[in-house]
Amino acid sequence: MHFEHRVGNIYAVSADGADLIKITQNNKLREQQLSVFDSKGELPKIAYTGSLRYGTISAQIPSGDIFIINADGSGNKKLTDFQIGPSVPSISPDGKSVAFLFSEYDENMTGVQANFVMIYNLEKGTLEKISAEGYLISVAGWVKTK
């Protein structure tokens, strides 16, 4: 199954192009920046950034809140409540956490003052800020350290 976002919504389609399914239904959000966790025997899960739409386009700031949803559209859950800042989610290889970039904007929302990584633990429902040095532009993925 292939997942993509079109006109701000997430769709799934089989490899042969049949069975197009609209997964997200929120017309106030532009769902983008997908990360898919495909666990054998369970529905795939999709983490995504939901940025607020203004008219027919999203804000110029490419961030919103982080959500997770099952591939059939059930279980849609908002993980953060910032509206602006979170972006580029990445589901951990075990499917238990979602890391994402958090951009801290200045008071006029015209420039990023700092970027860091945050991790949402799906089992505990907790959010942890991971400090980082330098200027991050993305969360590339997960690396096993031990």
CSV table of N, CA and C in Angstrom, one decimal, residues 24-139:
chain,number,residue,atom,x,y,z
A,24,THR,N,-7.6,10.9,6.0
A,24,THR,CA,-7.9,12.1,6.9
A,24,THR,C,-9.1,12.9,6.4
A,25,GLN,N,-9.8,13.5,7.3
A,25,GLN,CA,-11.1,14.2,6.9
A,25,GLN,C,-11.2,15.6,7.4
A,26,ASN,N,-10.1,16.1,8.0
A,26,ASN,CA,-10.2,17.5,8.7
A,26,ASN,C,-9.9,18.6,7.6
A,27,ASN,N,-11.0,19.3,7.2
A,27,ASN,CA,-10.8,20.3,6.2
A,27,ASN,C,-10.2,21.6,6.8
A,28,LYS,N,-9.9,21.7,8.1
A,28,LYS,CA,-9.2,22.8,8.6
A,28,LYS,C,-7.7,22.7,8.6
A,29,LEU,N,-7.3,21.4,8.4
A,29,LEU,CA,-5.8,21.1,8.4
A,29,LEU,C,-5.3,20.7,7.0
A,30,ARG,N,-4.1,21.0,6.8
A,30,ARG,CA,-3.3,20.5,5.6
A,30,ARG,C,-2.4,19.4,6.2
A,31,GLU,N,-2.7,18.2,5.9
A,31,GLU,CA,-1.9,17.1,6.5
A,31,GLU,C,-0.8,16.8,5.5
A,32,GLN,N,0.5,16.8,6.1
A,32,GLN,CA,1.7,16.7,5.3
A,32,GLN,C,2.8,16.0,6.1
A,33,GLN,N,3.9,15.8,5.4
A,33,GLN,CA,5.2,15.3,6.1
A,33,GLN,C,4.9,13.9,6.7
A,34,LEU,N,4.5,13.0,6.0
A,34,LEU,CA,4.1,11.6,6.5
A,34,LEU,C,5.3,10.8,6.9
A,35,SER,N,5.1,10.0,8.0
A,35,SER,CA,6.0,9.0,8.4
A,35,SER,C,5.2,7.7,8.7
A,36,VAL,N,5.5,6.6,8.1
A,36,VAL,CA,4.7,5.4,8.2
A,36,VAL,C,5.4,4.3,9.0
A,37,PHE,N,4.7,3.7,9.9
A,37,PHE,CA,5.2,2.5,10.6
A,37,PHE,C,4.3,1.4,10.2
A,38,ASP,N,4.9,0.4,9.6
A,38,ASP,CA,4.2,-0.8,9.1
A,38,ASP,C,4.6,-2.0,10.0
A,39,SER,N,3.8,-2.3,11.0
A,39,SER,CA,4.1,-3.5,11.8
A,39,SER,C,3.4,-4.7,11.3
A,40,LYS,N,4.1,-5.8,11.2
A,40,LYS,CA,3.5,-7.0,10.7
A,40,LYS,C,2.3,-7.4,11.6
A,41,GLY,N,1.2,-7.7,11.0
A,41,GLY,CA,0.0,-8.2,11.7
A,41,GLY,C,-0.9,-7.1,12.2
A,42,GLU,N,-0.5,-5.8,12.1
A,42,GLU,CA,-1.3,-4.7,12.6
A,42,GLU,C,-1.5,-3.7,11.5
A,43,LEU,N,-2.5,-2.8,11.6
A,43,LEU,CA,-2.6,-1.8,10.7
A,43,LEU,C,-1.4,-0.9,10.7
A,44,PRO,N,-0.9,-0.4,9.5
A,44,PRO,CA,0.1,0.6,9.6
A,44,PRO,C,-0.3,1.8,10.3
A,45,LYS,N,0.6,2.6,10.9
A,45,LYS,CA,0.3,3.8,11.5
A,45,LYS,C,1.0,4.9,10.8
A,46,ILE,N,0.4,6.1,10.7
A,46,ILE,CA,1.0,7.2,10.0
A,46,ILE,C,1.0,8.4,10.9
A,47,ALA,N,2.2,8.9,11.1
A,47,ALA,CA,2.4,10.2,11.8
A,47,ALA,C,2.5,11.3,10.8
A,48,TYR,N,1.9,12.4,11.1
A,48,TYR,CA,1.9,13.5,10.1
A,48,TYR,C,1.8,14.9,10.8
A,49,THR,N,2.2,15.9,10.1
A,49,THR,CA,2.1,17.3,10.5
A,49,THR,C,0.7,17.8,10.0
A,50,GLY,N,-0.1,18.4,10.9
A,50,GLY,CA,-1.3,19.0,10.5
A,50,GLY,C,-1.2,20.5,10.7
A,51,SER,N,-1.0,21.3,9.6
A,51,SER,CA,-0.9,22.7,9.7
A,51,SER,C,-2.2,23.3,9.4
A,52,LEU,N,-2.5,24.4,10.0
A,52,LEU,CA,-3.8,25.1,9.8
A,52,LEU,C,-3.9,25.7,8.4
A,53,ARG,N,-5.0,25.6,7.8
A,53,ARG,CA,-5.3,26.1,6.5
A,53,ARG,C,-5.8,27.6,6.6
A,54,TYR,N,-5.4,28.4,5.7
A,54,TYR,CA,-6.0,29.8,5.6
A,54,TYR,C,-6.6,29.9,4.2
A,55,GLY,N,-7.9,29.8,4.1
A,55,GLY,CA,-8.5,29.8,2.8
A,55,GLY,C,-8.2,28.4,2.2
A,56,THR,N,-7.6,28.4,1.0
A,56,THR,CA,-7.3,27.1,0.4
A,56,THR,C,-5.9,26.7,0.5
A,57,ILE,N,-5.1,27.6,1.1
A,57,ILE,CA,-3.7,27.2,1.3
A,57,ILE,C,-3.3,27.2,2.8
A,58,SER,N,-2.2,26.5,3.1
A,58,SER,CA,-1.8,26.5,4.5
A,58,SER,C,-0.9,27.8,4.8
A,59,ALA,N,-0.6,28.0,6.1
A,59,ALA,CA,0.2,29.1,6.5
A,59,ALA,C,1.6,29.0,5.8
A,60,GLN,N,2.3,30.1,5.8
A,60,GLN,CA,3.6,30.1,5.2
A,60,GLN,C,4.6,29.3,6.1
A,61,ILE,N,4.3,29.1,7.3
A,61,ILE,CA,5.1,28.4,8.3
A,61,ILE,C,4.8,26.9,8.1
A,62,PRO,N,5.9,26.1,7.7
A,62,PRO,CA,5.6,24.7,7.4
A,62,PRO,C,5.6,23.8,8.6
A,63,SER,N,4.8,24.2,9.6
A,63,SER,CA,4.7,23.4,10.8
A,63,SER,C,3.2,23.5,11.3
A,64,GLY,N,2.9,22.7,12.3
A,64,GLY,CA,1.6,22.7,12.8
A,64,GLY,C,1.6,21.9,14.1
A,65,ASP,N,0.8,20.8,14.2
A,65,ASP,CA,0.8,19.9,15.3
A,65,ASP,C,1.1,18.5,14.7
A,66,ILE,N,1.5,17.6,15.6
A,66,ILE,CA,1.8,16.3,15.2
A,66,ILE,C,0.6,15.4,15.5
A,67,PHE,N,0.2,14.5,14.6
A,67,PHE,CA,-0.9,13.6,14.7
A,67,PHE,C,-0.4,12.2,14.4
A,68,ILE,N,-1.2,11.2,14.9
A,68,ILE,CA,-1.0,9.8,14.5
A,68,ILE,C,-2.3,9.2,14.1
A,69,ILE,N,-2.4,8.4,13.1
A,69,ILE,CA,-3.6,7.8,12.6
A,69,ILE,C,-3.4,6.4,12.1
A,70,ASN,N,-4.3,5.5,12.2
A,70,ASN,CA,-4.2,4.2,11.6
A,70,ASN,C,-4.5,4.3,10.1
A,71,ALA,N,-3.9,3.4,9.3
A,71,ALA,CA,-4.0,3.5,7.9
A,71,ALA,C,-5.4,3.4,7.3
A,72,ASP,N,-6.3,2.9,8.1
A,72,ASP,CA,-7.7,2.9,7.7
A,72,ASP,C,-8.5,4.1,8.1
A,73,GLY,N,-7.8,5.1,8.7
A,73,GLY,CA,-8.5,6.3,9.1
A,73,GLY,C,-9.0,6.3,10.5
A,74,SER,N,-8.9,5.2,11.2
A,74,SER,CA,-9.4,5.1,12.6
A,74,SER,C,-8.3,5.6,13.6
A,75,GLY,N,-8.7,5.9,14.8
A,75,GLY,CA,-7.7,6.2,15.8
A,75,GLY,C,-6.9,7.5,15.6
A,76,ASN,N,-7.4,8.5,14.9
A,76,ASN,CA,-6.7,9.7,14.7
A,76,ASN,C,-6.5,10.4,16.1
A,77,LYS,N,-5.2,10.7,16.4
A,77,LYS,CA,-4.9,11.3,17.7
A,77,LYS,C,-3.9,12.5,17.5
A,78,LYS,N,-4.3,13.6,18.1
A,78,LYS,CA,-3.4,14.8,18.1
A,78,LYS,C,-2.4,14.6,19.3
A,79,LEU,N,-1.1,14.6,18.9
A,79,LEU,CA,0.0,14.4,20.0
A,79,LEU,C,0.5,15.6,20.6
A,80,THR,N,0.4,16.8,19.9
A,80,THR,CA,0.9,18.0,20.4
A,80,THR,C,-0.2,19.1,20.4
A,81,ASP,N,0.0,20.2,21.1
A,81,ASP,CA,-0.9,21.3,21.1
A,81,ASP,C,-0.2,22.6,21.0
A,82,PHE,N,0.6,22.8,19.9
A,82,PHE,CA,1.3,24.0,19.8
A,82,PHE,C,0.8,24.9,18.6
A,83,GLN,N,0.2,24.4,17.6
A,83,GLN,CA,-0.3,25.0,16.4
A,83,GLN,C,0.8,25.4,15.5
A,84,ILE,N,1.9,25.9,16.0
A,84,ILE,CA,3.1,26.3,15.2
A,84,ILE,C,4.3,25.8,15.9
A,85,GLY,N,5.2,25.2,15.1
A,85,GLY,CA,6.5,24.7,15.7
A,85,GLY,C,6.9,23.3,15.3
A,86,PRO,N,6.0,22.3,15.6
A,86,PRO,CA,6.3,20.9,15.2
A,86,PRO,C,6.3,20.7,13.7
A,87,SER,N,7.2,19.8,13.3
A,87,SER,CA,7.2,19.4,11.9
A,87,SER,C,8.0,18.2,11.7
A,88,VAL,N,8.0,17.6,10.5
A,88,VAL,CA,8.7,16.4,10.1
A,88,VAL,C,8.8,15.3,11.1
A,89,PRO,N,7.6,14.7,11.4
A,89,PRO,CA,7.6,13.6,12.4
A,89,PRO,C,8.3,12.3,11.8
A,90,SER,N,8.9,11.5,12.7
A,90,SER,CA,9.5,10.3,12.3
A,90,SER,C,9.2,9.2,13.4
A,91,ILE,N,8.5,8.1,13.0
A,91,ILE,CA,8.1,7.1,14.0
A,91,ILE,C,9.3,6.2,14.2
A,92,SER,N,9.5,5.8,15.5
A,92,SER,CA,10.6,5.0,15.8
A,92,SER,C,10.5,3.6,15.2
A,93,PRO,N,11.6,2.8,15.0
A,93,PRO,CA,11.5,1.5,14.4
A,93,PRO,C,10.6,0.5,15.2
A,94,ASP,N,10.4,0.7,16.5
A,94,ASP,CA,9.6,-0.1,17.3
A,94,ASP,C,8.1,0.4,17.4
A,95,GLY,N,7.9,1.5,16.8
A,95,GLY,CA,6.5,2.1,16.8
A,95,GLY,C,6.0,2.7,18.1
A,96,LYS,N,6.9,2.9,19.0
A,96,LYS,CA,6.5,3.3,20.4
A,96,LYS,C,6.7,4.8,20.6
A,97,SER,N,7.4,5.5,19.7
A,97,SER,CA,7.6,6.9,19.9
A,97,SER,C,7.6,7.6,18.5
A,98,VAL,N,7.4,8.9,18.6
A,98,VAL,CA,7.4,9.8,17.4
A,98,VAL,C,8.4,10.9,17.7
A,99,ALA,N,9.4,11.1,17.0
A,99,ALA,CA,10.3,12.2,17.1
A,99,ALA,C,9.9,13.2,16.1
A,100,PHE,N,10.1,14.5,16.4
A,100,PHE,CA,9.8,15.6,15.4
A,100,PHE,C,10.7,16.8,15.7
A,101,LEU,N,10.8,17.6,14.7
A,101,LEU,CA,11.6,18.9,14.8
A,101,LEU,C,10.6,19.9,15.4
A,102,PHE,N,11.1,20.7,16.4
A,102,PHE,CA,10.4,21.8,16.9
A,102,PHE,C,11.1,23.1,16.6
A,103,SER,N,10.5,24.0,16.0
A,103,SER,CA,11.1,25.3,15.6
A,103,SER,C,10.4,26.3,16.6
A,104,GLU,N,11.3,27.1,17.2
A,104,GLU,CA,10.9,28.1,18.1
A,104,GLU,C,11.0,29.5,17.3
A,105,TYR,N,9.8,30.1,17.1
A,105,TYR,CA,9.8,31.3,16.3
A,105,TYR,C,9.9,32.6,17.2
A,106,ASP,N,10.3,33.7,16.6
A,106,ASP,CA,10.4,35.0,17.3
A,106,ASP,C,9.0,35.5,17.5
A,107,GLU,N,8.8,36.5,18.2
A,107,GLU,CA,7.5,37.0,18.6
A,107,GLU,C,6.6,37.5,17.4
A,108,ASN,N,7.3,37.8,16.3
A,108,ASN,CA,6.5,38.2,15.1
A,108,ASN,C,6.3,37.1,14.2
A,109,MET,N,6.7,35.9,14.5
A,109,MET,CA,6.6,34.7,13.7
A,109,MET,C,7.2,34.8,12.3
A,110,THR,N,8.3,35.6,12.3
A,110,THR,CA,9.0,35.8,11.0
A,110,THR,C,10.3,35.1,10.9
A,111,GLY,N,10.8,34.6,12.0
A,111,GLY,CA,12.1,33.9,11.9
A,111,GLY,C,12.2,32.9,13.0
A,112,VAL,N,13.0,31.8,12.7
A,112,VAL,CA,13.2,30.8,13.7
A,112,VAL,C,14.4,31.2,14.6
A,113,GLN,N,14.1,31.1,15.9
A,113,GLN,CA,15.2,31.4,16.9
A,113,GLN,C,16.0,30.2,17.3
A,114,ALA,N,15.3,29.0,17.3
A,114,ALA,CA,16.0,27.8,17.7
A,114,ALA,C,15.2,26.6,17.2
A,115,ASN,N,15.9,25.5,16.9
A,115,ASN,CA,15.3,24.3,16.5
A,115,ASN,C,15.8,23.2,17.5
A,116,PHE,N,15.0,22.3,17.9
A,116,PHE,CA,15.4,21.1,18.6
A,116,PHE,C,14.5,20.0,18.3
A,117,VAL,N,14.9,18.8,18.8
A,117,VAL,CA,14.1,17.6,18.6
A,117,VAL,C,13.2,17.3,19.8
A,118,MET,N,12.0,16.9,19.6
A,118,MET,CA,11.1,16.4,20.7
A,118,MET,C,10.7,15.0,20.4
A,119,ILE,N,10.5,14.2,21.4
A,119,ILE,CA,10.0,12.8,21.3
A,119,ILE,C,8.8,12.6,22.1
A,120,TYR,N,7.7,12.1,21.4
A,120,TYR,CA,6.5,11.8,22.0
A,120,TYR,C,6.4,10.3,22.2
A,121,ASN,N,6.3,9.8,23.5
A,121,ASN,CA,6.2,8.4,23.8
A,121,ASN,C,4.8,8.0,23.7
A,122,LEU,N,4.4,7.2,22.7
A,122,LEU,CA,3.0,6.8,22.5
A,122,LEU,C,2.5,6.0,23.6
A,123,GLU,N,3.3,5.2,24.3
A,123,GLU,CA,2.8,4.3,25.3
A,123,GLU,C,2.5,5.1,26.6
A,124,LYS,N,3.4,6.0,27.0
A,124,LYS,CA,3.2,6.8,28.2
A,124,LYS,C,2.5,8.1,28.0
A,125,GLY,N,2.4,8.6,26.8
A,125,GLY,CA,1.7,9.9,26.5
A,125,GLY,C,2.6,11.0,27.0
A,126,THR,N,3.9,10.9,27.0
A,126,THR,CA,4.8,11.9,27.5
A,126,THR,C,5.6,12.6,26.3
A,127,LEU,N,6.0,13.8,26.5
A,127,LEU,CA,6.7,14.6,25.5
A,127,LEU,C,8.0,15.0,26.2
A,128,GLU,N,9.1,14.7,25.5
A,128,GLU,CA,10.5,15.0,26.0
A,128,GLU,C,11.2,15.9,25.0
A,129,LYS,N,11.8,17.0,25.5
A,129,LYS,CA,12.6,17.9,24.6
A,129,LYS,C,14.1,17.4,24.7
A,130,ILE,N,14.6,17.2,23.5
A,130,ILE,CA,16.0,16.8,23.3
A,130,ILE,C,16.8,18.0,22.8
A,131,SER,N,17.8,18.4,23.6
A,131,SER,CA,18.5,19.6,23.1
A,131,SER,C,19.4,19.2,22.0
A,132,ALA,N,19.7,20.1,21.1
A,132,ALA,CA,20.6,19.9,20.0
A,132,ALA,C,21.4,21.2,19.7
A,133,GLU,N,22.6,21.0,19.2
A,133,GLU,CA,23.4,22.2,18.9
A,133,GLU,C,23.4,22.3,17.4
A,134,GLY,N,23.6,23.6,16.9
A,134,GLY,CA,23.6,23.8,15.5
A,134,GLY,C,22.2,24.1,15.0
A,135,TYR,N,22.0,24.2,13.7
A,135,TYR,CA,20.7,24.5,13.1
A,135,TYR,C,20.2,23.3,12.4
A,136,LEU,N,19.2,22.7,13.1
A,136,LEU,CA,18.5,21.5,12.5
A,136,LEU,C,17.4,21.9,11.5
A,137,ILE,N,17.3,21.1,10.4
A,137,ILE,CA,16.3,21.4,9.5
A,137,ILE,C,15.3,20.2,9.3
A,138,SER,N,15.7,19.1,9.9
A,138,SER,CA,14.9,17.9,9.7
A,138,SER,C,15.2,16.9,10.8
A,139,VAL,N,14.3,15.9,11.0
A,139,VAL,CA,14.6,14.7,11.8
A,139,VAL,C,14.8,13.6,10.7
